[in-house]
Structures are given as C-alpha cells and as structure tokens.
mmCIF file of C-alpha atoms in Angstrom:
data_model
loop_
_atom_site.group_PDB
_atom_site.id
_atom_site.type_symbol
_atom_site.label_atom_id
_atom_site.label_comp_id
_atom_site.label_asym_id
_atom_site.label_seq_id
_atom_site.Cartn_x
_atom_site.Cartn_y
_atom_site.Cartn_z
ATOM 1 C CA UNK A 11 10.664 -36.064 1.520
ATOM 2 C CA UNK A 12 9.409 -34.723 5.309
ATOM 3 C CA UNK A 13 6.263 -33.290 3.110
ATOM 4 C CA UNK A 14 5.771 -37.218 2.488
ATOM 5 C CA UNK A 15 6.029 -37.690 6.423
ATOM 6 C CA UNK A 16 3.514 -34.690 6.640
ATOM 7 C CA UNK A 17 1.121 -36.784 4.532
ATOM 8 C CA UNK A 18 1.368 -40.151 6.135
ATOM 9 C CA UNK A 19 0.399 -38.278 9.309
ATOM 10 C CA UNK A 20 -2.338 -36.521 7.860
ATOM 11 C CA UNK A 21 -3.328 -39.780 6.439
ATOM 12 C CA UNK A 22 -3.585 -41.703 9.704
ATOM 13 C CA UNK A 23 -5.742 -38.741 11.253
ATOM 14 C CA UNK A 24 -8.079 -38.827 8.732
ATOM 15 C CA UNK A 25 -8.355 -42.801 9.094
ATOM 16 C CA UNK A 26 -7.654 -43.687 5.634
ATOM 17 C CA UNK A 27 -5.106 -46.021 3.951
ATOM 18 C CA UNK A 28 -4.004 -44.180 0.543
ATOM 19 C CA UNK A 29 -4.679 -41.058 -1.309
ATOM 20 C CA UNK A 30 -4.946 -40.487 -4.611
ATOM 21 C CA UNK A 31 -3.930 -36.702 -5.808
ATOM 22 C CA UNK A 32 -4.307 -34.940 -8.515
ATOM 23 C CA UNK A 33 -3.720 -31.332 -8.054
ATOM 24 C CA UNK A 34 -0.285 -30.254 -9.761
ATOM 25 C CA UNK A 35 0.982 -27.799 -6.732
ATOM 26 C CA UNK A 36 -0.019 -30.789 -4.085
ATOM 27 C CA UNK A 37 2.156 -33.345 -6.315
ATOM 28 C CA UNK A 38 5.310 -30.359 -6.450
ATOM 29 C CA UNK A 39 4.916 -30.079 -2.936
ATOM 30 C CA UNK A 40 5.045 -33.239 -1.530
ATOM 31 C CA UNK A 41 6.946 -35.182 -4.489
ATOM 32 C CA UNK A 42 9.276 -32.296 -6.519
ATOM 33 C CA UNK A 43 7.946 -32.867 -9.813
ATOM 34 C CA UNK A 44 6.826 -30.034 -11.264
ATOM 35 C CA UNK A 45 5.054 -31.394 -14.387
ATOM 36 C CA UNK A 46 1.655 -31.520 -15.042
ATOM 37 C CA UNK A 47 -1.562 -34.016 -16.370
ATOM 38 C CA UNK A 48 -0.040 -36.949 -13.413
ATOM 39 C CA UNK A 49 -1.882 -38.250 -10.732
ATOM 40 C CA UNK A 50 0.510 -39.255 -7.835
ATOM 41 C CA UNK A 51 -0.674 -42.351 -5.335
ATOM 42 C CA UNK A 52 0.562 -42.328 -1.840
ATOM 43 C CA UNK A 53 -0.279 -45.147 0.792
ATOM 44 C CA UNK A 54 2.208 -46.104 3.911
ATOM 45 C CA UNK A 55 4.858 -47.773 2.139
ATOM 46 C CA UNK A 56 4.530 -46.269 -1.279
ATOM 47 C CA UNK A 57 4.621 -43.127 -3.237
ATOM 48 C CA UNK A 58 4.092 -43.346 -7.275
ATOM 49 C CA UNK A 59 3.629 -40.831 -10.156
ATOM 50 C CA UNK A 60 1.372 -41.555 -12.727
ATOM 51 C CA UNK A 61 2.097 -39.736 -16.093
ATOM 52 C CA UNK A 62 2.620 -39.998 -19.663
ATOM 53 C CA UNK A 63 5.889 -40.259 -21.843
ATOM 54 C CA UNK A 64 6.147 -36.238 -22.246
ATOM 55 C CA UNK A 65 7.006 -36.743 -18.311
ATOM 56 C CA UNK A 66 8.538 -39.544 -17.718
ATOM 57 C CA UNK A 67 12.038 -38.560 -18.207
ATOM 58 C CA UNK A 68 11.254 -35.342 -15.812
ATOM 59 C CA UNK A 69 9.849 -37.776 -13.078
ATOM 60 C CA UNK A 70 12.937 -39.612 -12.639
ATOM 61 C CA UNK A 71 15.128 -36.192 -12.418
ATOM 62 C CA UNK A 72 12.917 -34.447 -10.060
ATOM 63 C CA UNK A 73 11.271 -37.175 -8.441
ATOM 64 C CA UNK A 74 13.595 -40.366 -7.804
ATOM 65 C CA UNK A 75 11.829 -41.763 -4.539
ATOM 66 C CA UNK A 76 8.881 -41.643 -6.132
ATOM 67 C CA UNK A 77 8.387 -44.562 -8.235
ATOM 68 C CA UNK A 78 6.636 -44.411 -12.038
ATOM 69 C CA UNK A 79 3.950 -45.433 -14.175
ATOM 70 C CA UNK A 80 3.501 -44.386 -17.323
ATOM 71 C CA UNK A 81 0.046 -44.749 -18.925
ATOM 72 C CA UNK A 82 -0.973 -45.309 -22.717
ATOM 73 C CA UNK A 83 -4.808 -45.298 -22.242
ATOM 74 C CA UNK A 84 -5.172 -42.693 -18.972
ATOM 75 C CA UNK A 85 -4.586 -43.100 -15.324
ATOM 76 C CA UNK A 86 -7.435 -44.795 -14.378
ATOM 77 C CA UNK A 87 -6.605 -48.272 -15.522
ATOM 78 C CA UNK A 88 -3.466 -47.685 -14.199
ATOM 79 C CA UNK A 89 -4.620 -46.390 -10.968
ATOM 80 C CA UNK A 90 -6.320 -49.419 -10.478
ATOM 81 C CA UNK A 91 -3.656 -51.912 -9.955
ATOM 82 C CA UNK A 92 -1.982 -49.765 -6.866
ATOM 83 C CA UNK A 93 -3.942 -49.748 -3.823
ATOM 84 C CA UNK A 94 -4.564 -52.716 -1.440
ATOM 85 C CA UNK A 95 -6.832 -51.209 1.000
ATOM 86 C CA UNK A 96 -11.022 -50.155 0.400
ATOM 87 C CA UNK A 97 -10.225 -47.226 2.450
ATOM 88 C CA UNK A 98 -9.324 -44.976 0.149
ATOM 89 C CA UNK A 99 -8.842 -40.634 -0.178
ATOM 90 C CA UNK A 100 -8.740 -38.623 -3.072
ATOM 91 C CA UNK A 101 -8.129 -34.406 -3.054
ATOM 92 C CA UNK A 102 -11.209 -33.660 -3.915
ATOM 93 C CA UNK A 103 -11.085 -30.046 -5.063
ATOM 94 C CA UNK A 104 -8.737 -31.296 -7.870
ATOM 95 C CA UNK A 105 -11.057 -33.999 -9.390
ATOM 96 C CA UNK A 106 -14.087 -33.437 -11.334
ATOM 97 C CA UNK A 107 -17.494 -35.096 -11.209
ATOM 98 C CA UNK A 108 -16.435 -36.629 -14.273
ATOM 99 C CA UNK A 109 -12.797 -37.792 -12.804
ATOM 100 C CA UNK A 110 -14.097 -38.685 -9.447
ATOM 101 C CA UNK A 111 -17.115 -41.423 -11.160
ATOM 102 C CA UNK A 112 -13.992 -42.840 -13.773
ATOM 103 C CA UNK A 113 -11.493 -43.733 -10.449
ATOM 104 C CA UNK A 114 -14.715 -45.028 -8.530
ATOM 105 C CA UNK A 115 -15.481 -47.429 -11.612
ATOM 106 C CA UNK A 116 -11.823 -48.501 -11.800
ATOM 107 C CA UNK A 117 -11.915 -49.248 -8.002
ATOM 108 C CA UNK A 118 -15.549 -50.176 -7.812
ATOM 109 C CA UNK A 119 -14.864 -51.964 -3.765
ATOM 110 C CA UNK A 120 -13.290 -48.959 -2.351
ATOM 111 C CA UNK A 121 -14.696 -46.378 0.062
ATOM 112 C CA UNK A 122 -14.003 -43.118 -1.279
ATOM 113 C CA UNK A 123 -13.204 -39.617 1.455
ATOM 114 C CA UNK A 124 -12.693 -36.238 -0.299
ATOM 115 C CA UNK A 125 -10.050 -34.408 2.156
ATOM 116 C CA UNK A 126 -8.503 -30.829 1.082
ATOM 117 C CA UNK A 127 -4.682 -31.110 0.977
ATOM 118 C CA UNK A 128 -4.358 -27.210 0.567
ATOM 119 C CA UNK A 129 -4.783 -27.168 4.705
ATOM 120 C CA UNK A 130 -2.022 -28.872 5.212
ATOM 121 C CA UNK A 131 0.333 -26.792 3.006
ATOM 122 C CA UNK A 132 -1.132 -23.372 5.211
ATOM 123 C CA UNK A 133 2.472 -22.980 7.077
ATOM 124 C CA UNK A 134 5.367 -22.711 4.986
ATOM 125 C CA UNK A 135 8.602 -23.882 5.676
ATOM 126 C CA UNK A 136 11.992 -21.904 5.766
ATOM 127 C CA UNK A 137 12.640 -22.945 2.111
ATOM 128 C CA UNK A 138 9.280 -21.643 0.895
ATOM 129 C CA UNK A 139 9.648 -18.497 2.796
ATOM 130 C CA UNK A 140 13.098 -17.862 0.623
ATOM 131 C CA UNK A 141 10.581 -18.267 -2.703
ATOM 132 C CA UNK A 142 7.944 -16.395 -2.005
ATOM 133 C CA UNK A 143 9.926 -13.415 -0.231
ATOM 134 C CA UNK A 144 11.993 -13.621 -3.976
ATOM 135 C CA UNK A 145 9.279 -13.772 -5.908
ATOM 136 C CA UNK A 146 7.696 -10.595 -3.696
ATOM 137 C CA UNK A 147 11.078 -9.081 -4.092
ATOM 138 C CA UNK A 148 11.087 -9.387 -7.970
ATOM 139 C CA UNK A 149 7.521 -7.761 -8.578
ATOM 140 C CA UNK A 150 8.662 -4.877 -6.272
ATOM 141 C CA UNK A 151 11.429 -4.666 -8.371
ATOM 142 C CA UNK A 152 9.604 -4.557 -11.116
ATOM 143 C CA UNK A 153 6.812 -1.831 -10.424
ATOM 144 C CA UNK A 154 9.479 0.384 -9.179
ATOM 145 C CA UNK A 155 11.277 -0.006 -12.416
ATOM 146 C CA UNK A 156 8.241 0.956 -13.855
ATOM 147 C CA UNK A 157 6.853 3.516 -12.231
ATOM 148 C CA UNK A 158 8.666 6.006 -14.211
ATOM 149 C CA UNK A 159 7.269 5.082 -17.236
ATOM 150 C CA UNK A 160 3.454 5.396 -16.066
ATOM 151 C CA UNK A 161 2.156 8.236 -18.143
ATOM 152 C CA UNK A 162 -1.206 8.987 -20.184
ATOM 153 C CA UNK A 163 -1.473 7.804 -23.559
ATOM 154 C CA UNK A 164 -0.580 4.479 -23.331
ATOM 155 C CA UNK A 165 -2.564 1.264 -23.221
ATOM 156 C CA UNK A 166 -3.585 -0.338 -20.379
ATOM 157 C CA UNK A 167 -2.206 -3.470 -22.221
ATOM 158 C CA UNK A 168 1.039 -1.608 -23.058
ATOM 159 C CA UNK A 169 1.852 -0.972 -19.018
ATOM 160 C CA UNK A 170 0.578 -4.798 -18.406
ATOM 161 C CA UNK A 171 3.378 -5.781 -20.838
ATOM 162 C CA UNK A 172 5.967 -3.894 -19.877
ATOM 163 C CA UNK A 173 5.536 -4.684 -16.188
ATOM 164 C CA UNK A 174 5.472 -8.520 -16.896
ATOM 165 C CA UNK A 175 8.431 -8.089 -19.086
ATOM 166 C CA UNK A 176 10.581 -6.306 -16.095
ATOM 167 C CA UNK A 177 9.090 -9.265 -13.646
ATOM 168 C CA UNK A 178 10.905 -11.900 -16.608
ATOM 169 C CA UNK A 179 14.026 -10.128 -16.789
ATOM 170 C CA UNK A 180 14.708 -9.954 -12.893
ATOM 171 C CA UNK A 181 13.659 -13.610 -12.998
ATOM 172 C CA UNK A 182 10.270 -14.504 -12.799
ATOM 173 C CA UNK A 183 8.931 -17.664 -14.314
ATOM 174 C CA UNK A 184 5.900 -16.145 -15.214
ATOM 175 C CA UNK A 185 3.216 -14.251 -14.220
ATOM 176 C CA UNK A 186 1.422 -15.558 -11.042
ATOM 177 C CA UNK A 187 -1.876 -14.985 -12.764
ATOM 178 C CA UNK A 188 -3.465 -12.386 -15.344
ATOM 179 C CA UNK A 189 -2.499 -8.948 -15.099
ATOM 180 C CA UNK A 190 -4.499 -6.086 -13.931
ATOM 181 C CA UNK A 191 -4.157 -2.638 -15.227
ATOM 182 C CA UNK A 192 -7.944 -0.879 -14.851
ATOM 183 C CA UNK A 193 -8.065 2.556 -15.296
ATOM 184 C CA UNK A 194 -10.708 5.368 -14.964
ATOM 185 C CA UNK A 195 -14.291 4.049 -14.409
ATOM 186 C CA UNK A 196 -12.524 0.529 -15.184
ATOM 187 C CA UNK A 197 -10.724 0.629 -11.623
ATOM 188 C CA UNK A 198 -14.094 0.343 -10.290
ATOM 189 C CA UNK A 199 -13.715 -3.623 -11.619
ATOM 190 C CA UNK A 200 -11.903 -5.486 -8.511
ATOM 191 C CA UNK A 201 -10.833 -7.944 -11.889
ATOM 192 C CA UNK A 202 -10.064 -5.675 -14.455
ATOM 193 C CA UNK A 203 -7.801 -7.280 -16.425
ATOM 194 C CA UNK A 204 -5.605 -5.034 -18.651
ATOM 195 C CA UNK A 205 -7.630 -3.549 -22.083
ATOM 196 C CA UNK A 206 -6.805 -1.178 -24.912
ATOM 197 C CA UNK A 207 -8.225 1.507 -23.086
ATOM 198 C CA UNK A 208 -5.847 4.616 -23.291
ATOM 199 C CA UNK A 209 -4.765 5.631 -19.477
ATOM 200 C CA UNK A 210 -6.060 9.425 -19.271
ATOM 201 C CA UNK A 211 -5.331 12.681 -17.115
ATOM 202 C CA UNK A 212 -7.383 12.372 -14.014
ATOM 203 C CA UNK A 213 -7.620 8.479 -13.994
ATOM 204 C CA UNK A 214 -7.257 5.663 -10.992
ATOM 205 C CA UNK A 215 -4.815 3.055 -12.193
ATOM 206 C CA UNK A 216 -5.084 -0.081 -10.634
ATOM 207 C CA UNK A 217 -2.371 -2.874 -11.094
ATOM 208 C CA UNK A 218 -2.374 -6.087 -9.529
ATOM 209 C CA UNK A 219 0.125 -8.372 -10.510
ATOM 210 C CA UNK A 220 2.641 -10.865 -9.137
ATOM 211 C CA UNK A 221 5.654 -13.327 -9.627
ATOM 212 C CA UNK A 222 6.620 -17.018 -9.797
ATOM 213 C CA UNK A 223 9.821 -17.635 -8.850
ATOM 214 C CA UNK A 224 10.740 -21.691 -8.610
ATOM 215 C CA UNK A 225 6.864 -22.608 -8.475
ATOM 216 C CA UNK A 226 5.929 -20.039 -5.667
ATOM 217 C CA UNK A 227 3.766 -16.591 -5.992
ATOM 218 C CA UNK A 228 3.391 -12.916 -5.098
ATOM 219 C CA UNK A 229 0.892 -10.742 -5.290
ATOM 220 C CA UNK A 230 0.980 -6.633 -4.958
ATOM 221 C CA UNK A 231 -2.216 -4.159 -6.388
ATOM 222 C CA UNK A 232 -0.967 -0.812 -6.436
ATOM 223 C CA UNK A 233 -3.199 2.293 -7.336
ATOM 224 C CA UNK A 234 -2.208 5.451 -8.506
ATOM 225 C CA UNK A 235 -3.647 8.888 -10.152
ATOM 226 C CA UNK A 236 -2.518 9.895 -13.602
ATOM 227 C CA UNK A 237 -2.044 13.810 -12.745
ATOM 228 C CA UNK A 238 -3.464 15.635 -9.979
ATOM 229 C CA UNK A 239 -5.740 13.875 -7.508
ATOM 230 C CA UNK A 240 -8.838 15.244 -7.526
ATOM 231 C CA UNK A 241 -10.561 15.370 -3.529
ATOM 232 C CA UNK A 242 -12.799 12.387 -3.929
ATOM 233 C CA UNK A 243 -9.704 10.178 -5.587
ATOM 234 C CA UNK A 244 -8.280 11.623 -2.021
ATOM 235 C CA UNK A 245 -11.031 10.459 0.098
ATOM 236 C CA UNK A 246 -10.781 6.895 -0.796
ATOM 237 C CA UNK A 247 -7.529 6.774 -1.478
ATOM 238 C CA UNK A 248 -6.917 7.514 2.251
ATOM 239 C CA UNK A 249 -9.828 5.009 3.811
ATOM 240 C CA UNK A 250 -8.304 2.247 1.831
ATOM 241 C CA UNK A 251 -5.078 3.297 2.970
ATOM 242 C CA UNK A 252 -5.934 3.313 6.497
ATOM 243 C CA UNK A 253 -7.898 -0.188 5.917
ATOM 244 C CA UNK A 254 -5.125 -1.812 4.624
ATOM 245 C CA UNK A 255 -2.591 -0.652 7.672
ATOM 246 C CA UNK A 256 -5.472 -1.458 10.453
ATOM 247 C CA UNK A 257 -5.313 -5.190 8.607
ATOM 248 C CA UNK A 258 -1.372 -5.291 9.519
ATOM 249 C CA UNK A 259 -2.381 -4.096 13.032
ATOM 250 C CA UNK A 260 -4.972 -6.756 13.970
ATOM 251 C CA UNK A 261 -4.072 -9.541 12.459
ATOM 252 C CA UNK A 262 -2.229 -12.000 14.289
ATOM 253 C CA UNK A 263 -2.160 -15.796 15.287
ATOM 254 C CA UNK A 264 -5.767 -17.730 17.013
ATOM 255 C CA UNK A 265 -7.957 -14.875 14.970
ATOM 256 C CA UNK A 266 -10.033 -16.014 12.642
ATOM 257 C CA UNK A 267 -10.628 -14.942 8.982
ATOM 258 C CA UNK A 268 -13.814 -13.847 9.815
ATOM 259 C CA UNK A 269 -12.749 -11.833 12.426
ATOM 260 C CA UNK A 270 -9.975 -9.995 10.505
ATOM 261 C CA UNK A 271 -12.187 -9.299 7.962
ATOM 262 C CA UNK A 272 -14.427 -8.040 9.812
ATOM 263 C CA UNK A 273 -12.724 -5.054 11.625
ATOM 264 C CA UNK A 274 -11.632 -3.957 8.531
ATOM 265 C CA UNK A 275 -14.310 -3.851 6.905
ATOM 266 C CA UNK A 276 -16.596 -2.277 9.573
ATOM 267 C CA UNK A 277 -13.658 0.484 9.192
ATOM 268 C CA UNK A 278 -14.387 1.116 5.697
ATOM 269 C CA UNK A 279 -18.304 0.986 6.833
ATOM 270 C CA UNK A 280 -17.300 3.326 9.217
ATOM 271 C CA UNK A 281 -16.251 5.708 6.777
ATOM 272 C CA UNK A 282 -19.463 5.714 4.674
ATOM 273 C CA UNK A 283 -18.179 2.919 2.013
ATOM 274 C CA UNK A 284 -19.110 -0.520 3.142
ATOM 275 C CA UNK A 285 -21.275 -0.760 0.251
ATOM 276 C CA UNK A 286 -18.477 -0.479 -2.081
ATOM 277 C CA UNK A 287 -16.349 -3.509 -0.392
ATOM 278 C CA UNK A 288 -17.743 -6.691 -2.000
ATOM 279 C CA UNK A 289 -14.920 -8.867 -1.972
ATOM 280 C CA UNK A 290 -13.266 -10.490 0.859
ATOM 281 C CA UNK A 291 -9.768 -9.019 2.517
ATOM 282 C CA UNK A 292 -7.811 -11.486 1.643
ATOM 283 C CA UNK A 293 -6.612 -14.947 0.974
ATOM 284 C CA UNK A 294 -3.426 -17.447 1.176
ATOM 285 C CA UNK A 295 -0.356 -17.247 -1.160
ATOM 286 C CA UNK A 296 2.111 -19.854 -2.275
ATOM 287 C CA UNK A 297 2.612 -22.210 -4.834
ATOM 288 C CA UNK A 298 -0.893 -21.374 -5.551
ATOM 289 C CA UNK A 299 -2.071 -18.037 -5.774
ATOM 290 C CA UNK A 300 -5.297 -18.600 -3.636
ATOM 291 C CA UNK A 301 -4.216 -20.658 -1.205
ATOM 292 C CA UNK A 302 -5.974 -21.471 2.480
ATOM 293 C CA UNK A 303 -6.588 -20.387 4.734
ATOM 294 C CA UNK A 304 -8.582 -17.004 3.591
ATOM 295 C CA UNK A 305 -9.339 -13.427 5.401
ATOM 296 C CA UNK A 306 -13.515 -13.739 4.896
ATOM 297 C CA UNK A 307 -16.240 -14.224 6.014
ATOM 298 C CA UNK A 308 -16.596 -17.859 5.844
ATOM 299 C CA UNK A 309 -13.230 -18.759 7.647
ATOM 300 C CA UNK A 310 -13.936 -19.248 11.097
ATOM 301 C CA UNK A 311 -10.640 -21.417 11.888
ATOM 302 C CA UNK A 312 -8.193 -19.609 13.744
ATOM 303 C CA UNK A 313 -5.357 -18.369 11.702
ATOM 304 C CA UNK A 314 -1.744 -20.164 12.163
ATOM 305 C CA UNK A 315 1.605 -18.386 12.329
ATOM 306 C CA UNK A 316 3.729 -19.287 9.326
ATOM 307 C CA UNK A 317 0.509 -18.620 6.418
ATOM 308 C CA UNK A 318 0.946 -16.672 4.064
ATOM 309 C CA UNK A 319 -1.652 -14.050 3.494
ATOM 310 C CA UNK A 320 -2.725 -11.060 1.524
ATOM 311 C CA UNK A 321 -4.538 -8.265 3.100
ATOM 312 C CA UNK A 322 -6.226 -6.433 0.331
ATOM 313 C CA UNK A 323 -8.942 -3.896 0.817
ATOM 314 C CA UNK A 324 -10.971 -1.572 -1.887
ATOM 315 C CA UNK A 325 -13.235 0.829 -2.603
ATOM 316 C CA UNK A 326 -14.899 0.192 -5.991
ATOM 317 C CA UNK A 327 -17.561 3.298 -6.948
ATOM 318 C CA UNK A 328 -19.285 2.310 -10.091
ATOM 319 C CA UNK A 329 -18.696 4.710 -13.169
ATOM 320 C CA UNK A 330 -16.097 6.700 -11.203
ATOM 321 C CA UNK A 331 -13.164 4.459 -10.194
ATOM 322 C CA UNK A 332 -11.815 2.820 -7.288
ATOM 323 C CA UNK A 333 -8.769 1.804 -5.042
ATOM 324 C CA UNK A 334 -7.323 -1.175 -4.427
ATOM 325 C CA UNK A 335 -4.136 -1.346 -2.390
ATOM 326 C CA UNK A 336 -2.543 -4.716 -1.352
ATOM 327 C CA UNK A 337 0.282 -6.187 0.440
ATOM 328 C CA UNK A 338 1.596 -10.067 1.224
ATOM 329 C CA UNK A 339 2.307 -10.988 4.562
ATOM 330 C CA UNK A 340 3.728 -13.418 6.964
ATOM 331 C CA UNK A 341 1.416 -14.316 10.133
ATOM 332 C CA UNK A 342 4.408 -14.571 12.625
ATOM 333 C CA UNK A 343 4.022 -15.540 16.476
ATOM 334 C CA UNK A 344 2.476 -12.354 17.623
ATOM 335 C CA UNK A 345 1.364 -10.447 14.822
ATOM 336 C CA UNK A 346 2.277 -10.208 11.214
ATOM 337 C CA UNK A 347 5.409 -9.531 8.771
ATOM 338 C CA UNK A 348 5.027 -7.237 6.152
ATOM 339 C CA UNK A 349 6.923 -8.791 2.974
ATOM 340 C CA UNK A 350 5.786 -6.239 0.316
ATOM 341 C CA UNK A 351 8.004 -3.538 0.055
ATOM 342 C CA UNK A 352 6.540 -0.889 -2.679
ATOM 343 C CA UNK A 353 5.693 2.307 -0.684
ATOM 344 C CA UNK A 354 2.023 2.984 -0.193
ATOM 345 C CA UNK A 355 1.766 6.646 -0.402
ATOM 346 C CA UNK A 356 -0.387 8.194 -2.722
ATOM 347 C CA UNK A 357 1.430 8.557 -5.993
ATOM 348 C CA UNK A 358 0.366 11.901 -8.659
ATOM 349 C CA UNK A 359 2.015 10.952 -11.860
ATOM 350 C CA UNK A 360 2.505 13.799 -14.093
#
C-alpha cells in the first residue's frame, strides 16, 4: 500500500482532506483492484471501494485493506455517508459534468478541488518497470514473428489479426488499444486503424500496436515497404529515421516536453517536412496508454527520470503515404533507455 502513502502525501500538499476517484487505472494503482464501474474514497485514516455485486467478491481478493461498499441505487448515495471534512478532491479528468453535479448534490456543504492523479503516477517503480519492459518484450516478439508473413494481397485487417493473435499467445492480455495497419495513401493517416484494403506492391505499411501484460502497456509503430522502395519512400523513410534517433539523443532529465519536441521537429523542418508533422512526439506509457507527462508543445514541466515515454515522429504526405517509426523509453538519470527492441532499418518485403 506505499501508493496509498504516495496519496496521503499528495493529499496534504494539495490542502485537502479526502479524494474521491474514479478513474479505473488510478484505483489499480493505488488499491490493486483491477475491476471497473467503482469509485474508491480515500481520506487519512480510510481507504474504501465503492462497487456493485459483479465486484464485490473481486474487491475482497485483490483489495483486502481497502474496505467495501456495495451500492444498489449508484455511488452517489453511497458516497455520501463517507467523508467528514468540506474539504474535499475529486480526479477530475475521470468525472463528467454530469458525475461531477450528482457527487456535489449528494455532498451539497463540501468544497470541491479537481487535482490530476495521472502526475503522480509519472515515475514508475521497479515493479512497473518489470510490466511494461514484458509487455514491450511481447509485442517485439510478436512483430518479429510476423514479419515473415507481411506480403501483398492480404488485408490490412488480416495482418492486424494475426499480429494481435501472436501478442495473445506470448501472453498479452489484450491489445493496449486499436490496431493500426495503414497502407499506401492510408499511411498518410497518423490513426489509421486497420481496413479491408488489400496491402499492394509499392505500399508504406504502417503498424502501431502494443501489449498489456498484468494491466500495463507498450506501444511500437513500425513502417515498412511492400517490394522495392521507391526514392521518395527513401527520403522520408530516412528523416524520420534520423528524427526518431536525435529524440533518444536529447532527451534526458530537467528538459521539458516542449523542448524535446521541439528539436525534433525543427529537424524534420530542417529537412523540408515540417508541414507534414502535425502531431506531437510523444507521450507517457503505463497502465494507461497516454499517460503524463507528454513530449509537446504544451508541456513545459521539466521531464523526471523514471517516466515512461514514447518518442514517435512522422512524415504524413497526403495521397502518397507516410512514415511513422516509434520506440518506448525509459528517462533514466542522464539520458534515456531504449526498451523497444525491433530493429529500425528500412525493411523491402518481397
């Protein structure tokens, strides 16, 4: 229960006397229980799940410290009878409008601060690190498994399946998040999710993809050319290339998001592309799969050692194609850890 100690402390800095959460990876993290649709209470002395009788019996398995409430008519009722203290918190980012107006009318007296509990989960412990480095090591696994099998003729879809099916059988939970399999002009989509478009000589394919392994995520994009690359596939195959390896140069401990971001992407500028590099380079990973803190231009807190980030440039040309290529890793004390181990060389299929 030291996350629980972690909260208490975060707590008393922010000045308030309970929170309630809500968000299902902030109630794993500092509780265990790894159900959903519960709202966990924590003040100074007291720690309780609220859930329904689909979760009760789970509660108690995975969560014994933590006491329980179950609810016939919704949590806020419940809610309501728990807190002593007006000086109240709730995660904010997990409640809606809706959510956040029904708790205020159940505790009409209390003054309500919105905090963001994803902050405090930015450094991952040694135990984390051994989930996310397997789930990394299982989508690696994976890809290379099916790199062999990457041919024209078959179905975006078809790859997405078969990838996700080699990511269950080395022991993934699931899929960290949709697919991506975008070939041709469709690699030009940073999100293109995996179609029944037919993979074709001369195409970018773009996969993006990652693990859960015990509740924690990976994420990889790997591009490659069906067949021969032709020179322009070369061109930007080699400035993301060299954008993604300047990221794992610069980026280190006290920079800033912002400032990450940025000499990468006034590399890609340099190179004549900064036009075709919407997105930003790259954003926290564990038990959820954006996590804080982010590589962007809106982070201007320095970055900690022990995140867990993603450093994930592209080149996206409208109705030709485009290159993604990304990697996971692990801001250490003086630089970074690269935890992605699928080689980045360009890779002709035939």
């Amino acid at each position: 229960m030291n996350n629980l100690k972690r909260l208490r402390a975060f707590l008393e800095a922010e000045k308030v006397d309970g929170i309630f959460i809500k968000g299902d990876s902030s109630i794993r993290y500092f509780t265990g229980f790894t159900g959903g649709e519960s709202l966990l209470y924590v003040d100074a002395g007291r720690q309780v799940i609220i859930t329904d009788s689909r979760y009760t019996l789970q509660v108690q398995q995975e969560a014994p410290e933590c006491e329980l409430v179950e609810h016939h008519r919704g949590f806020w009722p419940e809610a309501a009878k728990l807190p002593t203290s007006r000086n109240l918190a709730l995660d904010g980012d997990y409640f809606s409008y809706t959510e956040q107006q029904a708790l205020a009318a159940a505790l009409p007296d209390v003054s309500w601060k919105n905090v963001n509990l994803v902050a405090l989960r930015q450094v991952k412990l040694p135990e984390e690190m051994q989930k996310i480095r397997r789930a990394i090591a299982i989508s690696d696994e994976a890809f290379e498994q099916l790199l062999p099998h990457i041919r024209a003729g078959r179905t975006e879809m078809d790859l997405a399946a078969e990838l996700e099916y080699n990511m269950k059988k080395l022991g993934s939970e699931k899929p960290s998040f949709d697919t991506i399999a975008a070939s041709g002009v469709r690699s030009a989509l940073p999100h293109g999710k995996a179609s029944g478009k037919v993979v074709e000589k001369g195409d970018f394919l773009t996969f993006d993809f990652g693990a859960v392994f015990e509740g924690y995520c990976s994420d990889i994009t790997r591009t490659v050319v069906i067949g021969k690359a032709a020179p322009w596939q070369k061109e930007i195959y080699d400035v993301v290339l060299r954008a993604n390896l300047l990221g794992e140069e610069v980026l280190r401990p006290g920079l800033t998001g912002i400032e990450v971001d940025g000499k990468v992407r006034d590399y890609i500028s340099s190179r004549g592309y900064g036009a075709y590099f919407g997105h930003g380079l790259g954003h926290g990973v564990g038990l959820d799969i954006h996590e804080k803190p982010v590589l962007n231009k809106s982070n201007n807190a320095p970055l900690p050692a022990g995140a867990v980030v993603t450093i994930e440039p592209g080149v996206y040309l409208p109705g030709r194609g485009g290159v993604r290529i990304e990697d996971t890793v692990l801001v250490t004390g003086t630089g970074c850890e690269k935890l992605t181990s699928v080689d980045k060389a360009l890779k002709e299929l035939e």
